[in-house]
Coordinates of C-alpha atoms in Angstrom, one line a residue:
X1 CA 98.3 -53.9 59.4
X2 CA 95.7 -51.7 57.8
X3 CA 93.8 -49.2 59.1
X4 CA 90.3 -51.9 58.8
X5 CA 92.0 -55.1 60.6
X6 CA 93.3 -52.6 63.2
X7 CA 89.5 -51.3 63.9
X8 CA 88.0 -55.0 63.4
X9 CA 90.3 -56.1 66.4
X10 CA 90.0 -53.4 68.3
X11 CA 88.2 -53.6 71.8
X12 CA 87.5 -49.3 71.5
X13 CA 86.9 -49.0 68.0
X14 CA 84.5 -46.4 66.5
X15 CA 82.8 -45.1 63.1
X16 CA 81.7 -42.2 61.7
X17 CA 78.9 -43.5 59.8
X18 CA 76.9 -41.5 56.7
X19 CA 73.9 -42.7 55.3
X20 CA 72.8 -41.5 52.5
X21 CA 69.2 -41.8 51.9
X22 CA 69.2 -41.6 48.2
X23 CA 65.5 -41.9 47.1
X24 CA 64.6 -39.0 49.5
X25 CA 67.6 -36.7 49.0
X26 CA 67.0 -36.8 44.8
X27 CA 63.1 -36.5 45.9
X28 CA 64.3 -33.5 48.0
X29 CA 66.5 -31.8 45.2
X30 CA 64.2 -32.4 42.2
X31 CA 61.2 -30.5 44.0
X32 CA 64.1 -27.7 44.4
X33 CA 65.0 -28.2 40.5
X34 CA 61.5 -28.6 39.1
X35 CA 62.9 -32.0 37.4
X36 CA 65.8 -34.2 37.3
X37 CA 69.3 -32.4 38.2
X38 CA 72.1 -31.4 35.6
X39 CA 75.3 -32.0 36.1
X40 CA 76.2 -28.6 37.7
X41 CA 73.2 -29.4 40.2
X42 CA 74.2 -33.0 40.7
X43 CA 75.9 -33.7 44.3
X44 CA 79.6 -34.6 44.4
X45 CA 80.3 -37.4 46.3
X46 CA 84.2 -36.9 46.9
X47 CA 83.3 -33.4 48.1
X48 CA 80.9 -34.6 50.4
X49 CA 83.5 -37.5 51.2
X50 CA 86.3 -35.0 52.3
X51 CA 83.5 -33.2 54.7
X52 CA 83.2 -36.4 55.8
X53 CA 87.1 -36.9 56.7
X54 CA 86.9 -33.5 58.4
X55 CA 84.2 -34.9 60.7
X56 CA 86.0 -37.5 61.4
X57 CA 89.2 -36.0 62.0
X58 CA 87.3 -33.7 64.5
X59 CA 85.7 -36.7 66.3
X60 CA 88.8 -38.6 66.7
X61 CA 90.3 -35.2 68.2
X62 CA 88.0 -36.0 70.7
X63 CA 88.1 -39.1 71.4
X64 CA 90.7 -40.7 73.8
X65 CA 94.3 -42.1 72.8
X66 CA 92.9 -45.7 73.0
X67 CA 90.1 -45.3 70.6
X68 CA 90.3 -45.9 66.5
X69 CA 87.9 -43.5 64.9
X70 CA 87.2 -44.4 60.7
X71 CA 84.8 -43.0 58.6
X72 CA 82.2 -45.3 56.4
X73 CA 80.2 -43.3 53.9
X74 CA 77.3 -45.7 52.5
X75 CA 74.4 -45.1 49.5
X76 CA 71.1 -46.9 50.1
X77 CA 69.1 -46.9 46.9
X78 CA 66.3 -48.4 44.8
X79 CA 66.8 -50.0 41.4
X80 CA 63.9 -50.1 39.4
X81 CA 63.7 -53.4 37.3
X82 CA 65.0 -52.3 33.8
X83 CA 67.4 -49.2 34.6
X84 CA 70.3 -51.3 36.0
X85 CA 72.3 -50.3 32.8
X86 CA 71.4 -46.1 33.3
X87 CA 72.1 -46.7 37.2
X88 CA 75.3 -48.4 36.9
X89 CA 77.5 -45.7 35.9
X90 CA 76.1 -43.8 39.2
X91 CA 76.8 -46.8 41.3
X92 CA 80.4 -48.1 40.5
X93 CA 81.5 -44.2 40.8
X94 CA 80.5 -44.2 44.3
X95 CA 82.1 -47.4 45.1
X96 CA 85.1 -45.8 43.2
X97 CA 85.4 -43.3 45.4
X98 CA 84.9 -45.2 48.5
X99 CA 81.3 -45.3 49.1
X100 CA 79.7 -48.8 49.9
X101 CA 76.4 -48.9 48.4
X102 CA 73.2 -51.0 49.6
X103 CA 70.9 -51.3 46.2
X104 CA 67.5 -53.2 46.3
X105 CA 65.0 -53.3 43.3
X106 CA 62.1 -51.7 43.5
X107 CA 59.2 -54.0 43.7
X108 CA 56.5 -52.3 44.5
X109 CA 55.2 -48.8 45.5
X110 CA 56.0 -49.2 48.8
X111 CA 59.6 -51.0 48.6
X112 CA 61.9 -48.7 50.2
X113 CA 65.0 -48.9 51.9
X114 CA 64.1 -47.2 55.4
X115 CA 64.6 -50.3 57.2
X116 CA 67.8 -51.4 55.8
X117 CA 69.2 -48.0 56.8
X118 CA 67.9 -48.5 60.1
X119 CA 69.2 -51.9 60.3
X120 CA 72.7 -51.0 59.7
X121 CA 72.5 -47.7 62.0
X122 CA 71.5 -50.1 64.7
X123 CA 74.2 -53.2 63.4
X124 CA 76.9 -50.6 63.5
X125 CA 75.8 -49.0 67.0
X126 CA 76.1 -52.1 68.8
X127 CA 78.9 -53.7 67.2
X128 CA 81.8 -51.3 66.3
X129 CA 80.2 -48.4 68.0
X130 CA 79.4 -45.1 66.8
X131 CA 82.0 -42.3 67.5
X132 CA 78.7 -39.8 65.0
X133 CA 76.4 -40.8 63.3
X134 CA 75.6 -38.3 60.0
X135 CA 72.1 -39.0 57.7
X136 CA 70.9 -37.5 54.9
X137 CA 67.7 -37.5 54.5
X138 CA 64.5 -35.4 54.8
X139 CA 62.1 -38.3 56.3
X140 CA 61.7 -37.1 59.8
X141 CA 58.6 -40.0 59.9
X142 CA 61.4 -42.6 59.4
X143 CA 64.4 -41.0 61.3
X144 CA 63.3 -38.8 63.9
X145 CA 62.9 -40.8 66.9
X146 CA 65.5 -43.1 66.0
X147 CA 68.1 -39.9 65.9
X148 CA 66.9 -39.0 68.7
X149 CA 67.3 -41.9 70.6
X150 CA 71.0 -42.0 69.6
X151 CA 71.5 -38.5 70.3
X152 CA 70.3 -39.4 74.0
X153 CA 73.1 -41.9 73.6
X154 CA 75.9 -38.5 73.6
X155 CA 76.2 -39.5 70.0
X156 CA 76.6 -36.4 68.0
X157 CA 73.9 -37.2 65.2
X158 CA 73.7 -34.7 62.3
X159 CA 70.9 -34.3 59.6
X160 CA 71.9 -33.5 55.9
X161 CA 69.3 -31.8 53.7
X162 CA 67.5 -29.1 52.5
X163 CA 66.0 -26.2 54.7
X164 CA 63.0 -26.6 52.3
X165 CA 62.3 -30.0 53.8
X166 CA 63.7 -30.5 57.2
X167 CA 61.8 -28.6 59.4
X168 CA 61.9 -31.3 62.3
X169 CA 65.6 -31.3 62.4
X170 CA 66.2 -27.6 62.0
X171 CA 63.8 -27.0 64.8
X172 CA 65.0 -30.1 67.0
X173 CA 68.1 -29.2 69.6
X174 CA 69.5 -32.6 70.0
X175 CA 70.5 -32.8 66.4
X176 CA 72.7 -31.0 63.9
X177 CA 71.2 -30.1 60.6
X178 CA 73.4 -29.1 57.7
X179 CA 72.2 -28.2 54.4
X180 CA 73.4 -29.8 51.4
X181 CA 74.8 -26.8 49.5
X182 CA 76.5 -25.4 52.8
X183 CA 79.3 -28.4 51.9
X184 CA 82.6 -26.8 50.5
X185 CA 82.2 -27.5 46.0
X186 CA 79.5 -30.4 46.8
X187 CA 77.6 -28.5 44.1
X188 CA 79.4 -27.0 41.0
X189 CA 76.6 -24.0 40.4
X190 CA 74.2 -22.6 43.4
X191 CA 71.2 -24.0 43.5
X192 CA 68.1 -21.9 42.3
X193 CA 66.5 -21.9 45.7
X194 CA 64.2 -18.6 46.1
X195 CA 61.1 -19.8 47.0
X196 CA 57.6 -17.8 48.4
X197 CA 59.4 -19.0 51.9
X198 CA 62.7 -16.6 51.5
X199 CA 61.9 -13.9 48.6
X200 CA 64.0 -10.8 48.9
X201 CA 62.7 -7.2 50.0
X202 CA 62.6 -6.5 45.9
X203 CA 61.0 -9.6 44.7
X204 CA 62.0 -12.4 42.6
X205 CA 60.9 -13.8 39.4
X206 CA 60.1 -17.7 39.6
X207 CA 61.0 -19.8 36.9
X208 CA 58.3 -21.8 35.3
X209 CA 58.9 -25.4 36.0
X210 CA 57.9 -26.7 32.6
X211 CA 57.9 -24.6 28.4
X212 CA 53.8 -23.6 28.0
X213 CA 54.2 -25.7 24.8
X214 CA 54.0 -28.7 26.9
X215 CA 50.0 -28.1 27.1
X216 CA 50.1 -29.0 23.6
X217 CA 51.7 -32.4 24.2

């Protein structure tokens, strides 16, 4: 019996769930970046996978003998109509590496995938049960009370993101934050993250986002 039919037939089963919010968190990085990510800058999803294993190794410590505890790492993303074939590539590598992914085209302006993530925060909660519940995502407008009414729960809930953005989980004491680049090799370079926030005593020069020459185009 595998470790899934054990946890679907199993009165005290539990998930780690991680939801990655993935219009948000590349909104998040390219504001760091100034533009799209390289591949040094672009987040490993098998590193953030075995984080992922830790935590739930941890949790299931925790939890009594009689209680299954599995991770489920998921993607929620927008496709916009035309960049299936660019997006693909991105897509079946998560899935390779054992990420389920929720795609939905992007319609409109306002077509996000908030809701869905909600939905299945709240379709796991009372069906298989959380054991943690981990999102990444900077959108305190769409998360915050919903955390924190899972948190009241004695969920451990924990925030992925970047300091830059975040400032309602950092500051909140029912929920764990954890920046991005504080996961062991989830980025292959450090990020270049001085900003007019955290300069050091000497200074810092800051990078111009864009070549001068661009005025000319």
């Amino acid at each position: 019996m595998t470790v899934g039919e054990i946890i679907s037939g199993h009165s005290k089963a539990r998930r780690v769930l991680l939801v990655w919010d993935a219009p948000n968190m590349d909104m998040g990085l390219g504001a760091i970046l100034g533009g799209r990510p390289t591949s040094a800058h672009r987040p490993r999803f098998d590193a953030l996978g075995r984080w992922l294993l830790d935590r739930t190794e941890a949790l299931s410590a925790q939890a009594a003998d009689d209680v299954v505890v599995e991770p489920e790492a998921t993607v929620f993303t927008n496709i916009v109509p035309g960049s299936a074939d660019v997006v693909r590539p991105w897509v079946d590598a998560l899935r390779n590496v054992g990420y389920a992914v929720f795609a939905k085209p992007k319609l409109a302006d306002d077509t996000d995938v908030d809701d869905d993530m909600l939905d299945h925060i709240e379709m796991r909660r009372h069906t298989v049960g959380l054991a943690g519940l981990i999102v990444a995502s900077a959108d305190g407008q769409a998360f915050r009370e919903p955390l924190l009414q899972i948190a009241a729960d004695g969920i451990p809930v924990t925030v992925i993101g970047f300091h830059e953005h975040a400032s309602w989980a950092q500051t909140c004491d029912e929920l764990e934050f954890v920046d991005l680049e504080e996961i062991p090799a989830v980025f292959r370079e450090p990020l270049p993250r001085i900003g007019l926030d955290s300069l050091p005593d000497d200074g810092a020069w800051l990078a111009p986002f864009r070549p001068l020459a661009a005025l000319l185009r």
